[in-house]
Coordinates of C-alpha atoms in Angstrom, one line a residue:
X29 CA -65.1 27.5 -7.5
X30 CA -61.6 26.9 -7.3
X31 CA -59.5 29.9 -6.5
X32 CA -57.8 31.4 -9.5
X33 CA -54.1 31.4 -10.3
X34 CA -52.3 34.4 -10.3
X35 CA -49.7 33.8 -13.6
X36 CA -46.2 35.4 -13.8
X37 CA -43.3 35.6 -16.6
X38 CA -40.7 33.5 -15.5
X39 CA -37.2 35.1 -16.8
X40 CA -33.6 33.8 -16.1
X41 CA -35.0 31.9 -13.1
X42 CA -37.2 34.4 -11.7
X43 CA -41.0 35.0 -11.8
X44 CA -42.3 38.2 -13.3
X45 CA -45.1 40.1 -13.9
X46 CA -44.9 42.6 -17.2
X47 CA -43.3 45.5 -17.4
X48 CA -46.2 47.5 -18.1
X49 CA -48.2 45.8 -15.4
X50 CA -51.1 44.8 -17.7
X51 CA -53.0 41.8 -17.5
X52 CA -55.3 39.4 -18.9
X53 CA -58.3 36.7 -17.9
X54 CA -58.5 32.8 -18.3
X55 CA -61.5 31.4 -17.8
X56 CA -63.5 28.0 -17.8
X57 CA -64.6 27.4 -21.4
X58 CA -67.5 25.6 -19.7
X59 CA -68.2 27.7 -17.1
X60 CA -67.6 31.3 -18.2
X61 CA -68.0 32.6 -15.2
X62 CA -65.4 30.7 -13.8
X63 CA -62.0 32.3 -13.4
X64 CA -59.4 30.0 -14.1
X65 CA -56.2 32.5 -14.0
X66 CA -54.8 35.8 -14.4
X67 CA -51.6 36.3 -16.3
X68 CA -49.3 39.2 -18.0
X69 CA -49.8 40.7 -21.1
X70 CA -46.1 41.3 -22.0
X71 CA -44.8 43.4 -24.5
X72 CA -41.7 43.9 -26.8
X73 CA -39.8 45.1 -23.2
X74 CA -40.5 41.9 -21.9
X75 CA -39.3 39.8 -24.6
X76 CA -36.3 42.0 -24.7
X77 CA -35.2 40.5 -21.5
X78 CA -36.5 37.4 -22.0
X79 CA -34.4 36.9 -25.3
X80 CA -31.0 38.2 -23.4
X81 CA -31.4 35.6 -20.6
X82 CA -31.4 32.7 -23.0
X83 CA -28.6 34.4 -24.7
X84 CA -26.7 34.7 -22.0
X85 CA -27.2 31.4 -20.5
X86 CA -27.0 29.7 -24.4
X87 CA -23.1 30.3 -24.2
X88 CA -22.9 28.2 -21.3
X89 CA -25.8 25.3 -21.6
X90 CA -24.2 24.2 -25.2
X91 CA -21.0 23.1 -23.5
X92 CA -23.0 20.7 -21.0
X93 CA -22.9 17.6 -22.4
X94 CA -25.4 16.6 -24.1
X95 CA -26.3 13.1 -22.0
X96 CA -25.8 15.8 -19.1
X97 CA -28.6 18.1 -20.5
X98 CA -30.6 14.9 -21.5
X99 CA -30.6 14.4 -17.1
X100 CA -32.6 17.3 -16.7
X101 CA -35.3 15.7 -19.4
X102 CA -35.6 12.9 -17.2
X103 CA -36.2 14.2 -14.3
X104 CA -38.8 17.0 -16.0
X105 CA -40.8 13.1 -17.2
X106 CA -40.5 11.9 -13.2
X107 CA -42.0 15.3 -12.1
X108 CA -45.0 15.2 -15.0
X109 CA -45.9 11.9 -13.4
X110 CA -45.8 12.6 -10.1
X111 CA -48.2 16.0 -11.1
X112 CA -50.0 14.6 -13.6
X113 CA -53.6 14.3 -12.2
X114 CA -53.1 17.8 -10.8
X115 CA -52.1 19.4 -14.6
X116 CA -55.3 17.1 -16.5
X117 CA -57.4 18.6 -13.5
X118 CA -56.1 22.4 -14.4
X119 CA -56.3 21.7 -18.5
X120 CA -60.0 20.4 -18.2
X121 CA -61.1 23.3 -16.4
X122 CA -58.6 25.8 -18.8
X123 CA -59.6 24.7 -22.0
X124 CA -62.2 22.1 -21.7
X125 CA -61.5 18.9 -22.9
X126 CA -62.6 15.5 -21.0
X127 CA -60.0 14.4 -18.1
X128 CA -59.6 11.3 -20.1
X129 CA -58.1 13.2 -23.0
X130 CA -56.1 15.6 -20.6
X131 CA -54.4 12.3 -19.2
X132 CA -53.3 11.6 -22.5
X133 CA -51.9 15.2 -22.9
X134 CA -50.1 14.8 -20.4
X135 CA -49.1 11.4 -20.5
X136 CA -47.6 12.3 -24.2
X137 CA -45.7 15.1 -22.5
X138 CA -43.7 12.3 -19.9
X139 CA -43.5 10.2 -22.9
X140 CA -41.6 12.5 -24.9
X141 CA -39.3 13.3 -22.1
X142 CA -38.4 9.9 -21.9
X143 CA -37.8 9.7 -25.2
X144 CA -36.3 13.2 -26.0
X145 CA -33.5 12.2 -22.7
X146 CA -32.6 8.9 -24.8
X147 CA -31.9 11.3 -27.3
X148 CA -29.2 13.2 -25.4
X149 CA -26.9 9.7 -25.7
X150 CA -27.7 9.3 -29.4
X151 CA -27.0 12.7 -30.8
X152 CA -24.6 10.6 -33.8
X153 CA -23.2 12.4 -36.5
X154 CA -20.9 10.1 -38.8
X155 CA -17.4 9.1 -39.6
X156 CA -17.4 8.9 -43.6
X157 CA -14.3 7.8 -45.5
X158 CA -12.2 10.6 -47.6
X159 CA -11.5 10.6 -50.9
X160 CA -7.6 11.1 -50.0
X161 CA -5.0 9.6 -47.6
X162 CA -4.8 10.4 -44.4
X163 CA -7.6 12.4 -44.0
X164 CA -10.5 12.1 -41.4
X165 CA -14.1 13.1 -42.6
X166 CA -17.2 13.3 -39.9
X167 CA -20.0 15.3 -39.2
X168 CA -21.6 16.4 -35.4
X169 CA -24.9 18.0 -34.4
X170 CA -25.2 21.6 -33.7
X171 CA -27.0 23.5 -31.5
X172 CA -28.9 26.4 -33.6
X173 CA -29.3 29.2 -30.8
X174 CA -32.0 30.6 -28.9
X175 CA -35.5 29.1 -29.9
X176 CA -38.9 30.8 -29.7
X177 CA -41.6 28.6 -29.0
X178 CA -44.8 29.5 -30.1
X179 CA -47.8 27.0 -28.9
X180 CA -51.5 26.2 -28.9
X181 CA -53.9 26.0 -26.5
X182 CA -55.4 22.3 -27.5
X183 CA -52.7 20.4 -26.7
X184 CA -51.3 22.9 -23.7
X185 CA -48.9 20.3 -22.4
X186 CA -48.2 17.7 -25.0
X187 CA -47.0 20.4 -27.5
X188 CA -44.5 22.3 -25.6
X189 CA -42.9 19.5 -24.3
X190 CA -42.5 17.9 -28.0
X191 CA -41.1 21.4 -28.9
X192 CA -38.9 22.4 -25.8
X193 CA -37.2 19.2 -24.9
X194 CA -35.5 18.2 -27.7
X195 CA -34.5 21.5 -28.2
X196 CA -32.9 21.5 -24.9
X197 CA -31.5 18.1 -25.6
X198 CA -29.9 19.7 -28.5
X199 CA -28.1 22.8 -26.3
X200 CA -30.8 25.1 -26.9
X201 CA -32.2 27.8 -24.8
X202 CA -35.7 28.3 -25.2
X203 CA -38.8 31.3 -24.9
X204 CA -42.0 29.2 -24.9
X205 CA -44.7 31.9 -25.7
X206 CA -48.4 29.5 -24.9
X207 CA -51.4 30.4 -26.2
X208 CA -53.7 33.0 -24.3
X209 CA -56.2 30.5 -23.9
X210 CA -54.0 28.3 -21.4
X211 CA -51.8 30.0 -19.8
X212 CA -52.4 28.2 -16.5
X213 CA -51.1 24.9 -18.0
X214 CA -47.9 26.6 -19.4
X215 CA -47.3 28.4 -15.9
X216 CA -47.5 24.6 -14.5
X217 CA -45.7 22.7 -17.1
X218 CA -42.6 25.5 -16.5
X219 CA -42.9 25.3 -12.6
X220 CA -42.2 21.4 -13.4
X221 CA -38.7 22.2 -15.3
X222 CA -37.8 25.0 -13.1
X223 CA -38.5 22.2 -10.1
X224 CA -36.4 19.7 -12.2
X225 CA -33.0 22.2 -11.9
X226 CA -32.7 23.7 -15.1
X227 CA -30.3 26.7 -14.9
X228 CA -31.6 30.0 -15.1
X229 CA -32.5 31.4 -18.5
X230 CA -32.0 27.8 -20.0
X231 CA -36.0 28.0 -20.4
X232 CA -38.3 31.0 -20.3
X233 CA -41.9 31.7 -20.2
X234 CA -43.6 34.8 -21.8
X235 CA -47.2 35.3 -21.8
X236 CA -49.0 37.5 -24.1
X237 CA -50.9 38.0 -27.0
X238 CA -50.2 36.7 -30.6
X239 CA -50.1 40.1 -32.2
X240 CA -47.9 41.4 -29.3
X241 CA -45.6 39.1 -27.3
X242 CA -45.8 36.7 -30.3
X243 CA -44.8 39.1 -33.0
X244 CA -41.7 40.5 -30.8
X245 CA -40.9 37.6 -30.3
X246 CA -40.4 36.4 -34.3
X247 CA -39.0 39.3 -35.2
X248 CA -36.9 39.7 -32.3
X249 CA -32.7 39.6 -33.9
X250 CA -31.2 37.4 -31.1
X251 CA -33.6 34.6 -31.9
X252 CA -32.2 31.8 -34.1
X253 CA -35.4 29.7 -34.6
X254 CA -38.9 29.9 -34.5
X255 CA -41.1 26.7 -33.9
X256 CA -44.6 27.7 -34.1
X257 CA -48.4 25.4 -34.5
X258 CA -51.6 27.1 -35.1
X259 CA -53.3 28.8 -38.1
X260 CA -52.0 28.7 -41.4
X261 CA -52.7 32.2 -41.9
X262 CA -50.8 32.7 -38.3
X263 CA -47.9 30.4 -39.9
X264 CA -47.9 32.1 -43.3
X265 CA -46.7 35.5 -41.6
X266 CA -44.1 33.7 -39.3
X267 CA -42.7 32.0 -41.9
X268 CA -42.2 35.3 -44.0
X269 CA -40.8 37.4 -41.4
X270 CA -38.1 34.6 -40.9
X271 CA -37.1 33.7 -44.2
X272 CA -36.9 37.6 -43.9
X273 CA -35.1 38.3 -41.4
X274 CA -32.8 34.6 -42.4
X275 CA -34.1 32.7 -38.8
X276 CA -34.5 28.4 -38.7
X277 CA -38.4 28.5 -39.0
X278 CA -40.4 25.0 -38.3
X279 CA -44.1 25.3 -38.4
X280 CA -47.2 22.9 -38.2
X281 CA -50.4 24.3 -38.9
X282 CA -53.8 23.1 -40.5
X283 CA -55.8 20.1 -41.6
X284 CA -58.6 18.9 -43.5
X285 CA -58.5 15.2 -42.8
X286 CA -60.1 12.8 -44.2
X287 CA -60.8 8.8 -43.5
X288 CA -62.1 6.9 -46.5
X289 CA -64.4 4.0 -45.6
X290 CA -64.6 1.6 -48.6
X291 CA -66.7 -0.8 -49.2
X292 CA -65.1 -3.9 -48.0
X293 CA -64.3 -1.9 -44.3
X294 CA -65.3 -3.1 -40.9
X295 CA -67.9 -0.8 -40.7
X296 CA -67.8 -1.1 -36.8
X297 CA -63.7 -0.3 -36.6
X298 CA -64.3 2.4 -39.4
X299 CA -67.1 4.0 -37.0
X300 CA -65.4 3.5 -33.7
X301 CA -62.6 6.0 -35.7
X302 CA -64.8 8.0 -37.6
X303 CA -66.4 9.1 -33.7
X304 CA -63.3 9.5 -32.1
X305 CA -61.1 11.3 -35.4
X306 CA -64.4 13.6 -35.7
X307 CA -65.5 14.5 -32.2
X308 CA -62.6 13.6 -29.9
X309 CA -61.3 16.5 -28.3
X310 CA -64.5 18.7 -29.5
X311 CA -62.9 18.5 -33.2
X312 CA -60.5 21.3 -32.6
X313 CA -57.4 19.0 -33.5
X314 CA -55.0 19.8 -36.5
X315 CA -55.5 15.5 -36.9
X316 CA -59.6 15.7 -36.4
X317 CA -61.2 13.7 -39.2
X318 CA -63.5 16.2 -40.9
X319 CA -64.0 14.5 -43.8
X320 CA -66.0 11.1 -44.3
X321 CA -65.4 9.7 -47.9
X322 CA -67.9 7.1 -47.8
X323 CA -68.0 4.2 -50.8
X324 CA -71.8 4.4 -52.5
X325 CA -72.3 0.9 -51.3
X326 CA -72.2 0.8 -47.8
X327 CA -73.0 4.8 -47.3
X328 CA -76.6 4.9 -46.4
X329 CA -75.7 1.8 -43.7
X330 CA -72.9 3.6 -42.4
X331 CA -74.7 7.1 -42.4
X332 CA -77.2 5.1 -40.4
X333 CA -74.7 4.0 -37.8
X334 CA -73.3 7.5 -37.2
X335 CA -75.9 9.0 -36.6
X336 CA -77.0 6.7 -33.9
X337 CA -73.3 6.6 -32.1
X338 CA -72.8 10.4 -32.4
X339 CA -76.4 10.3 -30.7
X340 CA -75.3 9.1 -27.7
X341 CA -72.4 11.8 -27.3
X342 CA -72.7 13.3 -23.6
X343 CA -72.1 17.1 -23.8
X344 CA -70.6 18.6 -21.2
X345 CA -67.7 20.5 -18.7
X346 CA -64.7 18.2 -19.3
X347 CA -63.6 17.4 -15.7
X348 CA -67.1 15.5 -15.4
X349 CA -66.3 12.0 -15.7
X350 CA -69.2 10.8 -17.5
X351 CA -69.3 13.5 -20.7
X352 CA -67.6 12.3 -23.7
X353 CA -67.1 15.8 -25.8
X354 CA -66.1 18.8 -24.0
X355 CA -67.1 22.6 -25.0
X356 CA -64.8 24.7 -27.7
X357 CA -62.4 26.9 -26.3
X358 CA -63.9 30.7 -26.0
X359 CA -66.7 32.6 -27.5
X360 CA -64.8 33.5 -31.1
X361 CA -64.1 29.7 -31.8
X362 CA -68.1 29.0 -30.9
X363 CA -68.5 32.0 -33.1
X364 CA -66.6 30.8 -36.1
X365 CA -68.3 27.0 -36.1
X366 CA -71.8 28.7 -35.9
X367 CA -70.5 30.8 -39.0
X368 CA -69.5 28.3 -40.6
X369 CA -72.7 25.9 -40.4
X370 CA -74.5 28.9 -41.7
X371 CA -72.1 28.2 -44.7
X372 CA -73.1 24.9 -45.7
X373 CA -76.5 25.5 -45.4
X374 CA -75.9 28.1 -48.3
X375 CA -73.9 26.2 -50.1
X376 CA -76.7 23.4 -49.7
X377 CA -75.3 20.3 -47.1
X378 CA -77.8 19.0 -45.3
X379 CA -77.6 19.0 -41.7
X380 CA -78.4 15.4 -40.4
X381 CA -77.1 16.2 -36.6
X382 CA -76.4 18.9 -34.7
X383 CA -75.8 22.2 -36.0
X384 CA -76.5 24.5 -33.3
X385 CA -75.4 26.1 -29.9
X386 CA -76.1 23.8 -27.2
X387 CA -77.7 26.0 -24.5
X388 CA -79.5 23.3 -22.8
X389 CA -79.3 23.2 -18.7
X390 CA -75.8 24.0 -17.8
X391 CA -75.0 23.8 -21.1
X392 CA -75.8 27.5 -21.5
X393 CA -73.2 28.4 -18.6
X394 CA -70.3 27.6 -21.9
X395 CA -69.3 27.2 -25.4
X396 CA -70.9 24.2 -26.4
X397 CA -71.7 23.0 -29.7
X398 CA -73.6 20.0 -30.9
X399 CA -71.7 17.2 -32.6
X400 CA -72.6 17.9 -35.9
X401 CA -73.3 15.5 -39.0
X402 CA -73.4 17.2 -42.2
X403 CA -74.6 15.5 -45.6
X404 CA -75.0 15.6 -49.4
X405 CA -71.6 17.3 -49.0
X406 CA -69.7 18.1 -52.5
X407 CA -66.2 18.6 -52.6
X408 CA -65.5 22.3 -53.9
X409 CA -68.0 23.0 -50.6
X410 CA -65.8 25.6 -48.4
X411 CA -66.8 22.9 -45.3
X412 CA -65.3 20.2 -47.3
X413 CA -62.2 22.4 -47.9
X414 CA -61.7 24.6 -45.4
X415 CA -60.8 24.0 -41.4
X416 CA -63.4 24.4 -39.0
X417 CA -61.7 23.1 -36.0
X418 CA -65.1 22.2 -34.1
X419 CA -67.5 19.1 -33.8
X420 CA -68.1 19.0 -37.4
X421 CA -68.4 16.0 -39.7
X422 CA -68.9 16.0 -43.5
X423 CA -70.2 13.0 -45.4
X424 CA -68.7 13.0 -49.1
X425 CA -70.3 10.0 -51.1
X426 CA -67.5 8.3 -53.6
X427 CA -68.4 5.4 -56.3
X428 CA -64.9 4.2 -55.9
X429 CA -61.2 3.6 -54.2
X430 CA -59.6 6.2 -57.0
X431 CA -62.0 8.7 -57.0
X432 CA -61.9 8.8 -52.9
X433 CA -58.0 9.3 -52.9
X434 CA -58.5 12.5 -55.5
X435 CA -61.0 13.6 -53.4
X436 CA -59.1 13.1 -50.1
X437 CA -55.9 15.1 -51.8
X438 CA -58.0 18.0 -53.4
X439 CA -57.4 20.5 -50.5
X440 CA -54.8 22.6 -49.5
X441 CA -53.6 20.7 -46.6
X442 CA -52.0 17.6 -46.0
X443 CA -51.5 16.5 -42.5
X444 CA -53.5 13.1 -41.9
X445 CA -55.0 10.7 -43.4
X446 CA -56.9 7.6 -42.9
X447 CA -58.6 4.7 -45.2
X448 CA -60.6 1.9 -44.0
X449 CA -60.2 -1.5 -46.5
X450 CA -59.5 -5.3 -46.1
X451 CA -57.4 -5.0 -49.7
X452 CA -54.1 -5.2 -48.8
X453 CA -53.3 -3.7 -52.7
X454 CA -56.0 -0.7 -51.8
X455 CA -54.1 -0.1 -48.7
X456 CA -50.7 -0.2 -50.1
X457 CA -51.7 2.3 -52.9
X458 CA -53.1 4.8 -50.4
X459 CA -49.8 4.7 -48.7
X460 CA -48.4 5.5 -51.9
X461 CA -50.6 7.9 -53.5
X462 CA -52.1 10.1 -50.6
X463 CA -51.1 13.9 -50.4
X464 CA -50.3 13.6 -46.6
X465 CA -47.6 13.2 -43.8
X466 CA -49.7 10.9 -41.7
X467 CA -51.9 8.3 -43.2
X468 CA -53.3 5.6 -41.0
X469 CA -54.6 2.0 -42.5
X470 CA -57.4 0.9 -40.6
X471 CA -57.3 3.3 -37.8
X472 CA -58.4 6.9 -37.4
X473 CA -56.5 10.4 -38.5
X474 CA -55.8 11.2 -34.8
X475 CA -53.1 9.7 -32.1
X476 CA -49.5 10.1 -33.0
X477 CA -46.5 8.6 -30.9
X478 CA -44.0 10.6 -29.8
X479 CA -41.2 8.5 -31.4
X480 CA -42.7 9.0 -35.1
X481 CA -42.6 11.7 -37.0
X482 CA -45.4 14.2 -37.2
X483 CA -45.7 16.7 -39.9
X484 CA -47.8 17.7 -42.9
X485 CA -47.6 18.6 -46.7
X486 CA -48.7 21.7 -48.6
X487 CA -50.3 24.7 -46.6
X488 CA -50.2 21.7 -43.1
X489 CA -46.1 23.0 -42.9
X490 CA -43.0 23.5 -44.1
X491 CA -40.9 20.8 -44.8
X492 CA -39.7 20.3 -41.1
X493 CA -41.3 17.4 -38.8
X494 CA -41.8 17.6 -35.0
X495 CA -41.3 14.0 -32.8
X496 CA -39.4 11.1 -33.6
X497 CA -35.5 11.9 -34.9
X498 CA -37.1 14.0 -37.3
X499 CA -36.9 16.5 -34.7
X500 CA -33.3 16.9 -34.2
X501 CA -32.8 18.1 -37.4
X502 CA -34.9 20.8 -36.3
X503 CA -33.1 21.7 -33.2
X504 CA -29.5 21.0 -34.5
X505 CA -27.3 22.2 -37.4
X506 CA -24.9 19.9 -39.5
X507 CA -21.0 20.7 -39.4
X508 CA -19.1 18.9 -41.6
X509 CA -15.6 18.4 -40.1
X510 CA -12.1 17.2 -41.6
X511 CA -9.3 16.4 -40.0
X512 CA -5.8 16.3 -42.0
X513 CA -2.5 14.7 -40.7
X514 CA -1.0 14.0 -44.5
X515 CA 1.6 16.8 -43.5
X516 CA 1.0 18.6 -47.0
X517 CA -1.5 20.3 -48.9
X518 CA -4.4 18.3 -50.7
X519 CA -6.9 19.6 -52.7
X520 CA -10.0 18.1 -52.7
X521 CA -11.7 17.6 -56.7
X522 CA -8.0 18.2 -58.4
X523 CA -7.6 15.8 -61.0
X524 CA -3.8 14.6 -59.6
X525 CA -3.5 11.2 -62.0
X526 CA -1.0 11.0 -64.9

C-alpha cells in the first residue's frame, strides 16, 4: 500500500496543521484498510485566520487586472495536465470511482480553467444610451468579496475548480472548505495553484468537518459569499443563515432525475444512457438517472435489455482498469442505500437486480453495492421521490408522452432531465414543459460542459447557476455608473416639457 499523505491547512501561503492539533483519517472506500491520508480537523480559530488572509490579500488581488488574474487560470489548466494521471490515480483510491471517470474529473477541471481564463478578457459590462444630453450611462462587473467554498467529495476536482476559478477571475479571494471524504484531492488540486503563483491568501484551504469548519465558515462576518453543493437539507441551513446574516449565497444540491424512454426511442441509445445516467460513477451524482419512465409498449423489451447490460457491470476498486462501477464512498452512504432498499421492499417494488451488499471476494474488503434494478415502482413511492445517491434504478411504467412529463416533474427537485423520442414535436414539448435546469433529448441526465450553464429548479437550488457566463453573475456584482459633463443639474424622471 501506498504511503499515506500527511494533509495540512494552507493559509496566506503557508501550510498548516490546526490549531488544536486534532486530526482525521481518509481511507480507500474500497479497501478500508487502506489509509489514504491524514488531515486537520480545524475549528472556528482556524477559519478565523483563514478568513483574515483572504481579507487582507482581497484589497490588493481586485486591483489586478482582470486578464492579469485570468494568467494565473491558465497556468493552474497547464499544471492540471501535466498532473493529471497522478490526481485520477489519488481520486480513485480517495473516493472510488473508476480511473476512466477520474480522467474526466479532472479533465473538466483543465477545461474550465481554460475557459474560466478566457473569461478574465470578457468581463463586459455595457455602454447604454441616457435619456438626457450629455450624459454617459454603463455598467462594470464587481468583485463581491471573500468567498467560502463549500464542496463534495464526488466530483473532488471538477467542482472546486468550476467554483474557485471564476471567482478568482472575478477579483475574489477564496476559502475552499472540501469534503471530509477527499481531502487528499483538495490538498493536490491547491498544491497545483499554489505551484501556478497565486499570491498568498488569494486562495485558502481549510479542512474540517461540516458541522464544524463548515458552519464557521458560513456564519463567519468577513465572508461575502457562500457557494456550497451537497444535501438539500445541508443547503436549506446555509441558505438560512445567509439570507440571515445578508451574505451572496449560490447553492446546488439534489436530484431525482429522470430519462423518459417513449415508445418510438432507439432502444439501444436509450439503454446505452439509461446504464451510464444510472450506474456511472456508482449513482452518487446530483445528474444520476434514478428514474426510468418507460412507455407501456416497449417496457417489458426494454426491462429485458437492462437487466442483461446491468448484468454484465464489473464491481470493483476503481483504479482497476477492467471494473466498470466503483464502491460508494464510506460505511454511512453504504448504510443509507441498504436502508433505503429496505424501503421499497415495504412499500412493495420489486427488486429485479441487485439489492444487496456485495461482499463477494475482495469485495468484502469495501463499500460495495450491487447495481440495483428496482420494478413495479409507483410514483408517490419515497424511492421514486426521494435521493438515494447509490446504484439504484427505478422502473416507472407510463401509457403515454403526457403522463411521463407529470410524472418526471412530480418531485421536489429539478436538476436534469432526459427523454428518449424520434418526434421532433415530443421533444420540443419536453424542452418546454419539463420542471428542470438540464434536460437532454436523446442523451442521458449526466455530462455537462463547462461552458453551459448548470443549475437546478425547486429544492435542486436557488436561482443562481454554476459554469458557463451564468457564473459570473455569481462571482460579480453590477454597478451602474453615470458619467455627466452637461455642466448643470439634470434630474432624471422630471417631466421638463412645456
Amino acid at each position: 500500500m501506498t504511503t499515506p499523505l500527511t494533509c495540512r491547512n494552507y493559509i496566506d501561503g503557508k501550510w498548516l496543521s490546526a490549531t488544536g492539533g486534532a486530526t482525521l483519517e481518509s481511507r480507500n472506500p474500497a479497501v478500508s484498510r487502506e489509509l489514504v491520508a491524514t488531515f486537520p480537523r480545524s475549528a472556528a480559530a482556524d477559519i478565523d485566520t483563514a478568513v483574515a488572509a483572504a481579507r487582507k490579500a482581497y484589497r490588493t488581488w481586485r486591483l489586478v487586472p482582470a486578464p492579469a488574474r485570468a494568467e494565473y487560470i491558465q497556468r493552474v489548466g497547464e499544471l492540471l495536465l501535466k498532473h493529471k494521471e497522478e490526481l485520477a490515480q489519488l481520486m480513485s483510491r480517495e473516493m472510488g470511482k473508476p480511473l476512466t471517470e477520474a480522467r474526466g474529473d479532472v479533465q473538466e477541471g483543465i477545461d474550465c480553467a481554460y475557459y474560466s481564463a478566457g473569461e478574465g478578457r470578457r468581463l463586459f459590462g455595457q455602454t447604454i444610451p441616457s435619456e438626457m444630453p450629455n450624459k454617459f450611462a454603463m455598467t462594470v462587473r464587481m468583485p463581491i468579496g471573500v468567498c467560502a467554498l463549500i464542496t463534495p467529495w464526488n466530483f473532488p476536482v471538477a467542482i472546486p475548480c468550476w467554483k474557485a476559478m471564476p471567482a478568482l477571475v472575478c477579483g475574489n479571494t477564496v476559502i475552499l472548505k472540501p469534503a471530509e471524504d477527499t481531502p487528499a484531492c483538495a490538498t493536490k488540486l491547491i498544491e497545483i495553484f499554489a505551484e501556478a503563483g497565486l499570491p498568498p491568501g488569494v486562495i485558502n484551504l481549510v479542512h474540517g468537518v461540516g458541522e464544524e469548519a463548515g458552519k464557521a465558515l458560513v456564519e463567519h462576518p468577513e465572508v461575502d459569499l457562500v457557494s456550497f453543493t451537497g444535501s438539500s437539507e445541508t443547503g436549506a441551513f446555509v441558505g438560512a443563515t445567509c439570507g440571515r446574516t445578508h451574505k451572496r449565497v449560490c447553492l446546488e444540491m439534489g436530484g431525482k432525475n429522470a430519462q423518459i424512454v417513449m415508445e418510438d426511442a432507439d432502444l439501444e441509445l436509450a439503454l446505452d444512457g439509461a446504464v451510464w445516467g444510472a450506474f456511472g460513477t456508482a449513482g452518487q451524482r446530483c445528474t444520476a438517472t434514478s428514474r426510468l419512465l418507460l412507455h407501456r409498449d416497449i417496457k417489458e423489451k426494454f426491462t429485458v435489455m437492462l437487466k442483461e447490460r446491468t448484468s454484465q457491470l464489473r464491481l470493483g476498486a476503481g483504479t482497476d482498469p477492467n471494473i466498470d462501477v466503483g464502491p460508494l464512498v464510506n460505511a454511512s452512504q453504504l448504510e443509507r442505500v441498504s436502508k433505503y432498499l429496505d424501503i421499497a421492499r415495504e412499500e412493495g417494488a420489486k427488486v429485479l437486480m441487485g439489492g444487496e451488499i456485495a461482499t463477494e471476494g475482495e469485495l468484502k474488503h469495501g463499500y460495495f453495492f450491487q447495481p440495483t434494478i428496482l420494478d413495479e415502482v409507483t410514483p408517490e413511492m419515497r424511492v421514486a421521490r426521494e435521493e438515494i445517491f447509490g446504484p439504484v434504478v427505478a422502473l416507472i411504467e407510463v401509457n403515454s408522452f403526457e403522463e411521463a412529463i407529470a410524472i418526471l416533474n412530480d418531485t421536489p427537485y429539478g436538476l436534469s432531465s432526459s427523454i428518449y423520442t424520434r418526434d421532433i414535436n415530443r421533444a420540443f414539448t419536453a424542452m418546454r414543459d419539463i420542471e428542470a435546469g438540464i434536460t437532454y433529448i436523446n442523451g442521458p441526465t449526466i455530462g455537462a460542459e463547462v461552458h453551459l450553464p448548470f443549475g437546478g429548479v425547486k429544492q435542486t437550488g436557488n436561482g443562481h447557476r454554476e459554469a458557463g457566463t451564468a457564473v459570473l453573475d455569481v462571482f460579480t456584482e453590477w454597478k451602474t455608473v453615470y458619467v455627466d459633463f452637461s455642466g448643470s443639474l439634470q434630474r432624471a424622471q422630471i417631466d421638463n416639457r412645456s
